[in-house]
Amino acid sequence: MKNRVVLLGPPATGKGTQAAMISAAFGIPSASTGAILREESRRGTQLGTQAAQWISQGRLLPDELVLAVVRTWLGEKKRFIMDGFPRTIGQARSFDSELQRRSLPLDCVYFLELSEEVIRERMLTRLTCRSCGAVFNETFHHVTPETPCPNCGGVLHRRADDTPEALEKRLAEYRELTLPVADYYRKSGILRSVDAAPGRDAVFHTLHEDMKEAA
Ligand SMILES: [Zn+2]
């Protein structure tokens, strides 16, 4: 079985959902840097405050700060699923050294792949419930901003960062900073590409089967 994995991929590939499903199936703790930062910020820690300052200026967090945050979350954990981290080559290198120091190397990096055409389609037809936070796709789920939330009856809306401009910015950032991370892990022989197009359940099936295999 695999114990230490990274989920890598562009927006709209469902990394967060898959991380949660694998975490539940295998009892392995999972985290995204965003979630850790929100928790640090809520607790008012020094790291949380520092990160909030960068984010409020609309700037990317420095690699050193991201690493400090991940190190804090890792603590003494020997098993983990990282969702969307590392996001830059600098983070990947520092994370490798950190894990080497702990003698806990990564077992696998799952690279969820999706064409930019499908990413645009998925992101721009996405509606979020104001009450329960559930996310729906206008095409798959036959909902519109006028439909009540199928989960709870709440109001569905398009998130402010789901605009074409914001999406292009995220895609450019992804191509420039994160795509090289996939190459980095490919060279070290632990990258496994997974087609994210077939949807949540099919992707989970593939990941679940692979997680059961020895590292
Ligand atoms: Zn709802």
Coordinates of C-alpha atoms and ligand atoms in Angstrom, one line a residue:
M1 CA 0.0 0.0 0.0
K2 CA 1.1 3.6 -0.6
N3 CA 1.4 5.9 2.4
R4 CA 2.7 9.2 1.1
V5 CA 1.3 10.6 -2.1
V6 CA 0.9 13.9 -3.9
L7 CA -2.1 14.9 -6.1
L8 CA -1.0 17.2 -8.8
G9 CA -2.9 18.8 -11.6
P10 CA -4.6 21.9 -13.1
P11 CA -7.7 23.5 -11.7
A12 CA -11.1 21.6 -12.2
T13 CA -9.6 18.1 -12.1
G14 CA -11.2 17.4 -8.7
K15 CA -7.9 17.0 -6.7
G16 CA -9.6 18.1 -3.5
T17 CA -12.5 15.7 -3.9
Q18 CA -10.1 12.8 -4.7
A19 CA -7.9 13.7 -1.8
A20 CA -10.9 13.5 0.5
M21 CA -12.1 10.2 -0.9
I22 CA -8.7 8.5 -0.7
S23 CA -8.2 9.9 2.8
A24 CA -11.6 8.4 3.9
A25 CA -10.9 5.0 2.2
F26 CA -7.4 4.5 3.6
G27 CA -7.5 6.5 6.8
I28 CA -4.6 8.7 5.6
P29 CA -4.6 12.4 6.6
S30 CA -4.9 14.8 3.7
A31 CA -4.3 18.5 3.4
S32 CA -4.1 21.4 0.9
T33 CA -1.9 24.4 1.7
G34 CA -5.1 26.5 1.4
A35 CA -6.9 24.5 4.1
I36 CA -3.8 24.5 6.4
L37 CA -3.5 28.3 6.0
R38 CA -7.2 29.0 6.7
E39 CA -6.8 26.9 9.9
E40 CA -3.6 28.8 10.9
S41 CA -5.2 32.1 10.2
R42 CA -8.3 31.2 12.2
R43 CA -6.1 30.3 15.2
G44 CA -4.2 33.5 14.7
T45 CA -0.8 31.9 14.6
Q46 CA 2.2 33.8 13.3
L47 CA 2.3 31.7 10.1
G48 CA -1.4 32.4 9.5
T49 CA -1.0 36.1 10.0
Q50 CA 2.1 36.3 7.7
A51 CA 0.3 34.3 5.0
A52 CA -2.9 36.4 5.2
Q53 CA -0.7 39.5 4.5
W54 CA 0.7 38.1 1.3
I55 CA -2.7 36.8 0.2
S56 CA -4.5 40.2 0.9
Q57 CA -1.9 41.8 -1.5
G58 CA -2.9 39.3 -4.2
R59 CA 0.6 37.8 -4.2
L60 CA 1.8 34.2 -4.4
L61 CA 3.2 33.0 -1.1
P62 CA 7.0 32.6 -1.0
D63 CA 8.1 29.0 -1.2
E64 CA 9.8 29.3 2.3
L65 CA 6.5 30.3 3.9
V66 CA 4.5 27.5 2.2
L67 CA 7.2 24.9 3.3
A68 CA 7.0 26.2 6.9
V69 CA 3.2 25.8 6.8
V70 CA 3.4 22.2 5.4
R71 CA 6.2 21.3 8.0
T72 CA 3.9 22.4 10.8
W73 CA 1.0 20.3 9.5
L74 CA 3.2 17.3 8.9
G75 CA 4.4 17.2 12.5
E76 CA 5.2 13.5 13.1
K77 CA 2.9 12.1 10.5
K78 CA 4.3 9.2 8.5
R79 CA 1.4 8.9 6.1
F80 CA -0.1 11.8 4.2
I81 CA -1.9 13.0 1.0
M82 CA -0.9 16.4 -0.3
D83 CA -3.6 18.1 -2.4
G84 CA -2.1 20.6 -4.9
F85 CA 1.3 20.9 -3.1
P86 CA 4.1 21.3 -4.2
R87 CA 3.0 24.0 -6.7
T88 CA 6.5 25.2 -7.7
I89 CA 9.9 23.5 -8.4
G90 CA 11.3 25.3 -5.4
Q91 CA 8.6 23.8 -3.2
A92 CA 9.2 20.3 -4.7
R93 CA 12.9 20.4 -4.1
S94 CA 12.6 21.7 -0.5
F95 CA 9.8 19.1 0.2
D96 CA 12.1 16.3 -1.1
S97 CA 15.0 17.4 1.2
E98 CA 12.5 17.6 4.1
L99 CA 11.2 14.1 3.5
Q100 CA 14.7 12.7 2.9
R101 CA 15.7 14.1 6.3
R102 CA 12.8 12.2 7.8
S103 CA 13.6 9.1 5.8
L104 CA 10.0 9.1 4.5
P105 CA 10.2 9.4 0.7
L106 CA 7.1 10.0 -1.5
D107 CA 5.5 6.7 -2.8
C108 CA 3.8 8.3 -5.7
V109 CA 2.7 11.5 -7.4
Y110 CA -0.6 11.3 -9.2
F111 CA -0.8 13.7 -12.0
L112 CA -4.5 14.4 -12.9
E113 CA -4.5 15.5 -16.6
L114 CA -7.3 17.4 -18.4
S115 CA -7.3 19.4 -21.6
E116 CA -7.6 23.1 -21.2
E117 CA -10.7 23.0 -23.3
V118 CA -12.4 20.8 -20.8
I119 CA -11.0 22.8 -17.8
R120 CA -12.6 26.0 -19.3
E121 CA -15.9 24.2 -19.8
R122 CA -15.9 22.8 -16.3
M123 CA -14.9 26.0 -14.5
L124 CA -17.2 28.3 -16.4
T125 CA -20.3 26.2 -15.9
R126 CA -19.7 25.8 -12.2
L127 CA -22.2 26.9 -9.6
T128 CA -21.7 26.9 -5.8
C129 CA -24.4 26.8 -3.1
R130 CA -24.3 29.8 -0.8
S131 CA -25.7 27.7 2.1
C132 CA -24.0 24.2 2.0
G133 CA -21.0 25.0 -0.3
A134 CA -21.8 22.1 -2.7
V135 CA -20.5 22.5 -6.2
F136 CA -22.6 21.7 -9.3
N137 CA -22.0 21.8 -13.0
E138 CA -24.7 23.4 -15.2
T139 CA -24.3 20.8 -17.8
F140 CA -24.0 17.6 -15.8
H141 CA -26.4 18.5 -13.0
H142 CA -29.0 20.4 -15.1
V143 CA -28.9 23.4 -12.8
T144 CA -28.9 27.2 -13.5
P145 CA -28.4 30.2 -11.2
E146 CA -32.2 30.2 -10.8
T147 CA -32.5 26.6 -9.7
P148 CA -32.5 25.9 -5.9
C149 CA -29.6 23.8 -4.6
P150 CA -30.4 20.1 -5.2
N151 CA -28.8 19.4 -1.8
C152 CA -30.4 21.9 0.5
G153 CA -32.6 24.2 -1.5
G154 CA -30.2 27.1 -1.0
V155 CA -29.2 29.7 -3.6
L156 CA -26.7 28.8 -6.3
H157 CA -24.2 31.3 -7.5
R158 CA -21.1 31.6 -9.7
R159 CA -17.9 32.3 -7.6
A160 CA -16.2 35.6 -8.2
D161 CA -13.0 33.8 -9.2
D162 CA -14.8 31.7 -11.9
T163 CA -14.6 34.4 -14.6
P164 CA -12.8 33.8 -17.9
E165 CA -10.1 36.4 -16.9
A166 CA -9.4 34.8 -13.5
L167 CA -9.4 31.3 -15.1
E168 CA -6.8 32.3 -17.8
K169 CA -4.6 33.8 -15.1
R170 CA -4.8 30.6 -13.0
L171 CA -4.0 28.5 -16.1
A172 CA -1.0 30.7 -17.1
E173 CA 0.3 30.4 -13.5
Y174 CA -0.3 26.6 -13.6
R175 CA 1.6 26.3 -16.9
E176 CA 4.5 28.4 -15.8
L177 CA 4.9 27.2 -12.2
T178 CA 3.3 23.8 -11.7
L179 CA 3.7 22.0 -15.0
P180 CA 7.5 21.9 -14.4
V181 CA 6.8 20.1 -11.1
A182 CA 5.2 17.2 -13.0
D183 CA 8.4 17.0 -15.1
Y184 CA 10.5 17.1 -12.0
Y185 CA 8.7 14.0 -10.5
R186 CA 8.6 12.3 -13.9
K187 CA 12.4 12.4 -13.9
S188 CA 12.6 10.9 -10.5
G189 CA 10.3 8.1 -11.7
I190 CA 7.4 8.4 -9.2
L191 CA 4.9 10.2 -11.5
R192 CA 1.8 8.4 -12.5
S193 CA -0.5 10.2 -15.1
V194 CA -4.2 9.7 -14.6
D195 CA -6.8 11.0 -17.1
A196 CA -9.2 13.2 -15.2
A197 CA -11.8 13.4 -18.0
P198 CA -13.9 10.3 -17.1
G199 CA -15.1 12.0 -14.0
R200 CA -15.0 11.6 -10.2
D201 CA -15.9 7.9 -9.7
A202 CA -13.8 6.5 -12.6
V203 CA -10.8 8.6 -11.4
F204 CA -11.3 7.4 -7.8
H205 CA -11.4 3.8 -9.0
T206 CA -8.1 4.2 -10.7
L207 CA -6.4 5.9 -7.7
H208 CA -7.9 3.4 -5.2
E209 CA -6.6 0.4 -7.2
D210 CA -3.2 2.0 -7.4
M211 CA -3.0 3.0 -3.8
K212 CA -3.5 -0.7 -2.8
E213 CA -0.4 -1.7 -4.8
A214 CA 3.0 -1.6 -3.1
A215 CA 5.0 1.6 -3.5
Ligands
ZN1 ZN -26.9 23.7 -0.8

